[in-house]
């Protein structure tokens, strides 16, 4: 049976629990019965690597414009958690945050220097300082905002519903989260370009049902452009729903899971921060080869 814990503690440090499926793929347990595990890594291939005339090739080549090379880019799981709504704590979806494996060093470097400008790795007391900072509503938002704007890390949120839902329902939740933040700063988000970007964002979700256990990917490239990718479980695999170029849209949506007074999933935020701690206790650049 699949373990229920995502992290285990070894020698005072938290490490992700990694299990293997029948094909030897690495999985991380979620603790959820409907969606019991998430892949430790996902690979997103560029649209150029599949022939549109060959459905089989297309099925093997998920579309992601955040990827430029034909070999595809590997993304590594940072943390995951369940999204619940209302006082009844109704479970909606499992969400996981992934960072392009090649870009993990950028994340490490930025967060390490943020705490100690001359360090390549953080000692326990410095890690505690960083963790407190990321958990603090104001400082956490400030740190993630700067990281998203300045560092150019390719990242993705993988969303898998634990109950049947649909695109309009998911869209409304995402739009509420973005407008909640944008409304607080009319100067930064009150322009027509942002309004148009939000209309583009809403159009990406003009589809029908999203059955439980199906995968929705929100991908952010190094410039902050957002692409929505959906896999309905049929033969063509992952398909692009479209893109929004304005980086402000993806940045505010990412903050909805990463930082602030109220996040979409407190378990996900905590798990993501635990995953970040895994990165910063190792010398910068060493995690890309071995994350677990």
mmCIF file of C-alpha atoms in Angstrom:
data_model
loop_
_atom_site.group_PDB
_atom_site.id
_atom_site.type_symbol
_atom_site.label_atom_id
_atom_site.label_comp_id
_atom_site.label_asym_id
_atom_site.label_seq_id
_atom_site.Cartn_x
_atom_site.Cartn_y
_atom_site.Cartn_z
ATOM 1 C CA UNK A 1 0.000 0.000 0.000
ATOM 2 C CA UNK A 2 1.023 3.617 -0.608
ATOM 3 C CA UNK A 3 2.390 5.459 2.466
ATOM 4 C CA UNK A 4 0.315 8.421 3.628
ATOM 5 C CA UNK A 5 3.199 10.757 4.516
ATOM 6 C CA UNK A 6 4.799 12.985 1.861
ATOM 7 C CA UNK A 7 7.880 13.754 3.990
ATOM 8 C CA UNK A 8 9.924 11.744 6.464
ATOM 9 C CA UNK A 9 12.499 13.088 8.927
ATOM 10 C CA UNK A 10 16.080 11.830 8.658
ATOM 11 C CA UNK A 11 18.812 13.162 10.962
ATOM 12 C CA UNK A 12 16.705 16.217 11.759
ATOM 13 C CA UNK A 13 16.027 17.049 8.088
ATOM 14 C CA UNK A 14 12.801 16.479 6.176
ATOM 15 C CA UNK A 15 13.086 14.355 3.032
ATOM 16 C CA UNK A 16 10.406 13.413 0.538
ATOM 17 C CA UNK A 17 9.182 9.851 0.723
ATOM 18 C CA UNK A 18 9.750 8.259 -2.701
ATOM 19 C CA UNK A 19 8.100 5.029 -3.790
ATOM 20 C CA UNK A 20 8.169 3.188 -7.130
ATOM 21 C CA UNK A 21 5.284 1.998 -9.265
ATOM 22 C CA UNK A 22 5.223 -1.263 -11.245
ATOM 23 C CA UNK A 23 7.171 0.390 -14.067
ATOM 24 C CA UNK A 24 9.838 1.725 -11.728
ATOM 25 C CA UNK A 25 8.666 5.365 -11.941
ATOM 26 C CA UNK A 26 9.312 7.464 -8.842
ATOM 27 C CA UNK A 27 6.197 8.634 -7.001
ATOM 28 C CA UNK A 28 5.622 10.785 -3.923
ATOM 29 C CA UNK A 29 2.649 9.841 -1.677
ATOM 30 C CA UNK A 30 -0.058 12.478 -1.120
ATOM 31 C CA UNK A 31 -2.010 10.884 1.734
ATOM 32 C CA UNK A 32 -5.185 11.161 -0.383
ATOM 33 C CA UNK A 33 -7.245 8.067 -1.249
ATOM 34 C CA UNK A 34 -8.510 9.311 -4.631
ATOM 35 C CA UNK A 35 -5.149 10.677 -5.823
ATOM 36 C CA UNK A 36 -2.672 8.646 -3.733
ATOM 37 C CA UNK A 37 0.556 9.835 -5.375
ATOM 38 C CA UNK A 38 2.169 12.460 -7.606
ATOM 39 C CA UNK A 39 5.117 11.793 -9.929
ATOM 40 C CA UNK A 40 8.424 12.974 -8.442
ATOM 41 C CA UNK A 41 9.322 14.377 -11.851
ATOM 42 C CA UNK A 42 7.308 15.271 -14.930
ATOM 43 C CA UNK A 43 8.637 15.809 -18.420
ATOM 44 C CA UNK A 44 7.160 18.416 -20.715
ATOM 45 C CA UNK A 45 8.175 18.223 -24.356
ATOM 46 C CA UNK A 46 8.056 21.027 -26.881
ATOM 47 C CA UNK A 47 5.381 21.137 -29.541
ATOM 48 C CA UNK A 48 8.084 20.775 -32.198
ATOM 49 C CA UNK A 49 8.953 17.217 -31.196
ATOM 50 C CA UNK A 50 5.744 15.599 -32.402
ATOM 51 C CA UNK A 51 4.303 15.412 -35.859
ATOM 52 C CA UNK A 52 0.731 16.660 -35.973
ATOM 53 C CA UNK A 53 0.152 14.024 -38.644
ATOM 54 C CA UNK A 54 1.171 11.218 -36.303
ATOM 55 C CA UNK A 55 -1.277 10.840 -33.383
ATOM 56 C CA UNK A 56 0.969 8.305 -31.687
ATOM 57 C CA UNK A 57 3.938 10.690 -31.751
ATOM 58 C CA UNK A 58 1.695 13.511 -30.580
ATOM 59 C CA UNK A 59 0.543 11.403 -27.658
ATOM 60 C CA UNK A 60 4.147 10.926 -26.602
ATOM 61 C CA UNK A 61 4.877 14.661 -26.825
ATOM 62 C CA UNK A 62 2.977 16.862 -24.382
ATOM 63 C CA UNK A 63 2.743 20.456 -25.522
ATOM 64 C CA UNK A 64 4.408 23.089 -23.380
ATOM 65 C CA UNK A 65 5.566 26.402 -24.781
ATOM 66 C CA UNK A 66 7.691 26.970 -21.691
ATOM 67 C CA UNK A 67 10.042 24.427 -23.252
ATOM 68 C CA UNK A 68 12.258 25.359 -26.178
ATOM 69 C CA UNK A 69 14.264 22.225 -26.917
ATOM 70 C CA UNK A 70 12.921 19.145 -28.640
ATOM 71 C CA UNK A 71 14.110 16.747 -25.950
ATOM 72 C CA UNK A 72 11.711 18.052 -23.341
ATOM 73 C CA UNK A 73 12.409 19.502 -19.922
ATOM 74 C CA UNK A 74 12.194 17.660 -16.631
ATOM 75 C CA UNK A 75 10.386 19.288 -13.703
ATOM 76 C CA UNK A 76 10.968 18.215 -10.088
ATOM 77 C CA UNK A 77 8.287 18.177 -7.389
ATOM 78 C CA UNK A 78 8.882 20.691 -4.588
ATOM 79 C CA UNK A 79 5.769 20.094 -2.473
ATOM 80 C CA UNK A 80 2.073 19.233 -2.647
ATOM 81 C CA UNK A 81 -1.179 19.484 -0.706
ATOM 82 C CA UNK A 82 -4.958 19.299 -0.806
ATOM 83 C CA UNK A 83 -7.265 22.228 -1.578
ATOM 84 C CA UNK A 84 -10.386 22.265 0.594
ATOM 85 C CA UNK A 85 -13.327 24.677 0.569
ATOM 86 C CA UNK A 86 -15.935 25.841 3.088
ATOM 87 C CA UNK A 87 -16.209 25.107 6.780
ATOM 88 C CA UNK A 88 -17.093 21.517 5.855
ATOM 89 C CA UNK A 89 -13.568 21.124 4.440
ATOM 90 C CA UNK A 90 -14.772 19.620 1.167
ATOM 91 C CA UNK A 91 -11.738 18.357 -0.751
ATOM 92 C CA UNK A 92 -11.482 19.787 -4.271
ATOM 93 C CA UNK A 93 -8.099 19.027 -5.813
ATOM 94 C CA UNK A 94 -4.572 17.901 -5.058
ATOM 95 C CA UNK A 95 -1.971 20.454 -6.148
ATOM 96 C CA UNK A 96 1.788 20.040 -6.564
ATOM 97 C CA UNK A 97 4.448 22.659 -7.285
ATOM 98 C CA UNK A 98 7.189 21.679 -9.736
ATOM 99 C CA UNK A 99 10.361 23.541 -10.753
ATOM 100 C CA UNK A 100 12.379 22.781 -13.900
ATOM 101 C CA UNK A 101 15.205 20.557 -12.609
ATOM 102 C CA UNK A 102 17.786 22.682 -14.447
ATOM 103 C CA UNK A 103 16.440 25.792 -12.690
ATOM 104 C CA UNK A 104 16.551 24.398 -9.134
ATOM 105 C CA UNK A 105 20.046 25.914 -8.751
ATOM 106 C CA UNK A 106 18.601 29.392 -9.505
ATOM 107 C CA UNK A 107 16.006 28.888 -6.776
ATOM 108 C CA UNK A 108 18.665 27.638 -4.338
ATOM 109 C CA UNK A 109 21.016 30.502 -5.161
ATOM 110 C CA UNK A 110 18.373 33.210 -4.778
ATOM 111 C CA UNK A 111 16.975 31.951 -1.465
ATOM 112 C CA UNK A 112 20.408 31.168 0.010
ATOM 113 C CA UNK A 113 21.767 34.646 -0.854
ATOM 114 C CA UNK A 114 18.549 36.166 0.469
ATOM 115 C CA UNK A 115 19.524 34.920 3.940
ATOM 116 C CA UNK A 116 23.332 34.900 3.701
ATOM 117 C CA UNK A 117 24.932 36.756 0.749
ATOM 118 C CA UNK A 118 28.237 34.865 1.042
ATOM 119 C CA UNK A 119 26.923 31.333 1.617
ATOM 120 C CA UNK A 120 26.496 28.480 -0.870
ATOM 121 C CA UNK A 121 24.425 26.451 1.578
ATOM 122 C CA UNK A 122 22.472 27.353 4.718
ATOM 123 C CA UNK A 123 23.254 26.088 8.215
ATOM 124 C CA UNK A 124 20.295 25.000 10.425
ATOM 125 C CA UNK A 125 19.771 28.398 12.096
ATOM 126 C CA UNK A 126 19.761 30.142 8.688
ATOM 127 C CA UNK A 127 17.320 27.582 7.318
ATOM 128 C CA UNK A 128 15.028 28.309 10.267
ATOM 129 C CA UNK A 129 15.239 32.024 9.433
ATOM 130 C CA UNK A 130 14.318 31.347 5.799
ATOM 131 C CA UNK A 131 11.435 29.075 6.793
ATOM 132 C CA UNK A 132 10.029 31.716 9.158
ATOM 133 C CA UNK A 133 10.372 34.301 6.405
ATOM 134 C CA UNK A 134 8.519 32.168 3.839
ATOM 135 C CA UNK A 135 5.744 31.361 6.332
ATOM 136 C CA UNK A 136 5.309 35.019 7.315
ATOM 137 C CA UNK A 137 2.384 36.515 5.312
ATOM 138 C CA UNK A 138 4.172 39.753 4.358
ATOM 139 C CA UNK A 139 7.773 38.557 4.056
ATOM 140 C CA UNK A 140 6.766 35.363 2.288
ATOM 141 C CA UNK A 141 4.816 37.286 -0.334
ATOM 142 C CA UNK A 142 7.683 39.740 -0.786
ATOM 143 C CA UNK A 143 10.251 36.938 -1.207
ATOM 144 C CA UNK A 144 8.210 34.862 -3.672
ATOM 145 C CA UNK A 145 7.170 37.962 -5.656
ATOM 146 C CA UNK A 146 10.812 38.965 -6.125
ATOM 147 C CA UNK A 147 11.789 35.392 -6.977
ATOM 148 C CA UNK A 148 9.038 35.091 -9.592
ATOM 149 C CA UNK A 149 9.902 38.458 -11.146
ATOM 150 C CA UNK A 150 13.687 38.295 -11.085
ATOM 151 C CA UNK A 151 14.951 34.716 -11.191
ATOM 152 C CA UNK A 152 13.428 33.256 -14.368
ATOM 153 C CA UNK A 153 12.663 29.818 -12.888
ATOM 154 C CA UNK A 154 10.426 27.699 -15.095
ATOM 155 C CA UNK A 155 7.765 26.145 -12.902
ATOM 156 C CA UNK A 156 4.393 24.437 -12.986
ATOM 157 C CA UNK A 157 1.439 23.657 -10.763
ATOM 158 C CA UNK A 158 -0.046 20.210 -11.349
ATOM 159 C CA UNK A 159 -3.712 20.081 -10.355
ATOM 160 C CA UNK A 160 -5.612 16.795 -10.093
ATOM 161 C CA UNK A 161 -9.248 17.007 -8.909
ATOM 162 C CA UNK A 162 -10.310 14.532 -6.227
ATOM 163 C CA UNK A 163 -13.963 14.960 -7.248
ATOM 164 C CA UNK A 164 -15.556 15.600 -10.647
ATOM 165 C CA UNK A 165 -15.452 19.272 -11.588
ATOM 166 C CA UNK A 166 -15.361 21.432 -14.719
ATOM 167 C CA UNK A 167 -13.286 24.152 -16.350
ATOM 168 C CA UNK A 168 -15.647 27.058 -15.462
ATOM 169 C CA UNK A 169 -15.601 26.059 -11.782
ATOM 170 C CA UNK A 170 -11.790 25.913 -11.680
ATOM 171 C CA UNK A 171 -11.563 29.154 -13.686
ATOM 172 C CA UNK A 172 -13.831 31.024 -11.268
ATOM 173 C CA UNK A 173 -11.672 29.976 -8.317
ATOM 174 C CA UNK A 174 -8.462 31.046 -10.070
ATOM 175 C CA UNK A 175 -9.973 34.367 -11.220
ATOM 176 C CA UNK A 176 -11.201 35.149 -7.691
ATOM 177 C CA UNK A 177 -7.709 34.467 -6.337
ATOM 178 C CA UNK A 178 -6.052 36.745 -8.904
ATOM 179 C CA UNK A 179 -8.551 39.615 -8.576
ATOM 180 C CA UNK A 180 -8.380 39.442 -4.769
ATOM 181 C CA UNK A 181 -4.695 40.358 -5.054
ATOM 182 C CA UNK A 182 -4.899 42.708 -8.044
ATOM 183 C CA UNK A 183 -7.721 44.741 -6.451
ATOM 184 C CA UNK A 184 -5.389 45.628 -3.579
ATOM 185 C CA UNK A 185 -2.991 47.446 -5.948
ATOM 186 C CA UNK A 186 -4.867 49.407 -8.613
ATOM 187 C CA UNK A 187 -1.678 51.179 -9.676
ATOM 188 C CA UNK A 188 0.100 47.949 -10.629
ATOM 189 C CA UNK A 189 -2.917 46.125 -12.083
ATOM 190 C CA UNK A 190 -5.481 48.753 -13.076
ATOM 191 C CA UNK A 191 -4.329 49.163 -16.692
ATOM 192 C CA UNK A 192 -6.136 47.963 -19.801
ATOM 193 C CA UNK A 193 -3.360 45.484 -20.695
ATOM 194 C CA UNK A 194 -3.937 43.579 -17.455
ATOM 195 C CA UNK A 195 -7.691 43.603 -18.049
ATOM 196 C CA UNK A 196 -7.134 42.146 -21.527
ATOM 197 C CA UNK A 197 -4.739 39.515 -20.125
ATOM 198 C CA UNK A 198 -7.408 38.467 -17.627
ATOM 199 C CA UNK A 199 -9.945 38.116 -20.438
ATOM 200 C CA UNK A 200 -7.426 35.929 -22.300
ATOM 201 C CA UNK A 201 -6.948 33.881 -19.129
ATOM 202 C CA UNK A 202 -10.686 33.256 -18.769
ATOM 203 C CA UNK A 203 -10.892 32.135 -22.402
ATOM 204 C CA UNK A 204 -8.369 29.342 -21.716
ATOM 205 C CA UNK A 205 -11.016 27.630 -19.589
ATOM 206 C CA UNK A 206 -13.871 27.599 -22.115
ATOM 207 C CA UNK A 207 -14.133 23.822 -21.999
ATOM 208 C CA UNK A 208 -16.328 21.263 -20.288
ATOM 209 C CA UNK A 209 -15.841 18.714 -17.568
ATOM 210 C CA UNK A 210 -12.690 17.801 -15.649
ATOM 211 C CA UNK A 211 -13.310 14.339 -14.180
ATOM 212 C CA UNK A 212 -11.568 13.394 -10.943
ATOM 213 C CA UNK A 213 -7.989 12.110 -11.269
ATOM 214 C CA UNK A 214 -7.400 13.938 -14.586
ATOM 215 C CA UNK A 215 -4.398 16.267 -14.855
ATOM 216 C CA UNK A 216 -4.406 20.037 -15.386
ATOM 217 C CA UNK A 217 -1.014 21.736 -15.657
ATOM 218 C CA UNK A 218 -0.415 25.460 -15.246
ATOM 219 C CA UNK A 219 3.057 26.195 -16.640
ATOM 220 C CA UNK A 220 5.068 29.411 -16.182
ATOM 221 C CA UNK A 221 8.050 29.958 -18.475
ATOM 222 C CA UNK A 222 11.228 31.915 -17.708
ATOM 223 C CA UNK A 223 9.536 35.175 -18.798
ATOM 224 C CA UNK A 224 6.385 34.527 -16.782
ATOM 225 C CA UNK A 225 4.100 33.558 -19.680
ATOM 226 C CA UNK A 226 1.395 31.141 -18.573
ATOM 227 C CA UNK A 227 0.267 28.058 -20.481
ATOM 228 C CA UNK A 228 -2.616 25.809 -19.468
ATOM 229 C CA UNK A 229 -2.239 22.141 -20.441
ATOM 230 C CA UNK A 230 -4.897 19.471 -19.956
ATOM 231 C CA UNK A 231 -4.753 15.695 -20.204
ATOM 232 C CA UNK A 232 -8.214 14.146 -20.462
ATOM 233 C CA UNK A 233 -6.727 10.653 -20.379
ATOM 234 C CA UNK A 234 -7.396 9.966 -24.053
ATOM 235 C CA UNK A 235 -4.891 8.923 -26.710
ATOM 236 C CA UNK A 236 -3.506 12.384 -27.513
ATOM 237 C CA UNK A 237 -2.170 12.940 -24.003
ATOM 238 C CA UNK A 238 -1.463 16.464 -22.792
ATOM 239 C CA UNK A 239 -2.908 19.238 -24.960
ATOM 240 C CA UNK A 240 -2.398 22.993 -24.735
ATOM 241 C CA UNK A 241 -5.471 25.115 -23.962
ATOM 242 C CA UNK A 242 -3.558 28.303 -24.835
ATOM 243 C CA UNK A 243 -1.285 30.966 -23.368
ATOM 244 C CA UNK A 244 -1.315 34.320 -21.570
ATOM 245 C CA UNK A 245 1.848 36.389 -22.051
ATOM 246 C CA UNK A 246 1.406 39.000 -19.273
ATOM 247 C CA UNK A 247 3.559 37.688 -16.396
ATOM 248 C CA UNK A 248 1.396 39.441 -13.812
ATOM 249 C CA UNK A 249 -1.393 36.898 -14.308
ATOM 250 C CA UNK A 250 0.762 33.852 -13.552
ATOM 251 C CA UNK A 251 2.597 35.673 -10.752
ATOM 252 C CA UNK A 252 -0.616 36.477 -8.860
ATOM 253 C CA UNK A 253 -1.959 32.979 -9.485
ATOM 254 C CA UNK A 254 1.294 31.411 -8.215
ATOM 255 C CA UNK A 255 1.153 33.568 -5.062
ATOM 256 C CA UNK A 256 -2.319 32.135 -4.427
ATOM 257 C CA UNK A 257 -0.553 28.859 -3.512
ATOM 258 C CA UNK A 258 2.831 30.115 -2.343
ATOM 259 C CA UNK A 259 2.414 33.072 0.006
ATOM 260 C CA UNK A 260 0.334 35.621 1.863
ATOM 261 C CA UNK A 261 -2.178 35.723 4.677
ATOM 262 C CA UNK A 262 -4.585 33.312 2.980
ATOM 263 C CA UNK A 263 -3.481 30.684 0.478
ATOM 264 C CA UNK A 264 -5.563 28.216 -1.534
ATOM 265 C CA UNK A 265 -4.073 25.274 0.348
ATOM 266 C CA UNK A 266 -2.234 25.633 3.635
ATOM 267 C CA UNK A 267 -0.994 22.007 3.443
ATOM 268 C CA UNK A 268 0.472 22.734 -0.016
ATOM 269 C CA UNK A 269 2.174 25.946 1.131
ATOM 270 C CA UNK A 270 3.728 24.146 4.119
ATOM 271 C CA UNK A 271 4.819 21.195 1.979
ATOM 272 C CA UNK A 272 6.333 23.497 -0.676
ATOM 273 C CA UNK A 273 8.336 25.311 2.011
ATOM 274 C CA UNK A 274 9.522 21.933 3.366
ATOM 275 C CA UNK A 275 10.598 21.091 -0.185
ATOM 276 C CA UNK A 276 12.454 24.395 -0.487
ATOM 277 C CA UNK A 277 14.264 23.564 2.769
ATOM 278 C CA UNK A 278 15.445 20.307 1.157
ATOM 279 C CA UNK A 279 17.067 22.393 -1.578
ATOM 280 C CA UNK A 280 18.779 25.061 0.520
ATOM 281 C CA UNK A 281 20.527 22.673 2.894
ATOM 282 C CA UNK A 282 22.620 21.397 -0.009
ATOM 283 C CA UNK A 283 25.333 23.322 -1.880
ATOM 284 C CA UNK A 284 23.938 25.369 -4.779
ATOM 285 C CA UNK A 285 23.831 23.338 -7.987
ATOM 286 C CA UNK A 286 23.984 19.874 -6.435
ATOM 287 C CA UNK A 287 20.264 19.153 -6.320
ATOM 288 C CA UNK A 288 19.612 19.064 -10.061
ATOM 289 C CA UNK A 289 21.307 15.683 -10.289
ATOM 290 C CA UNK A 290 19.761 14.202 -7.174
ATOM 291 C CA UNK A 291 16.786 15.729 -5.432
ATOM 292 C CA UNK A 292 15.809 12.888 -3.132
#
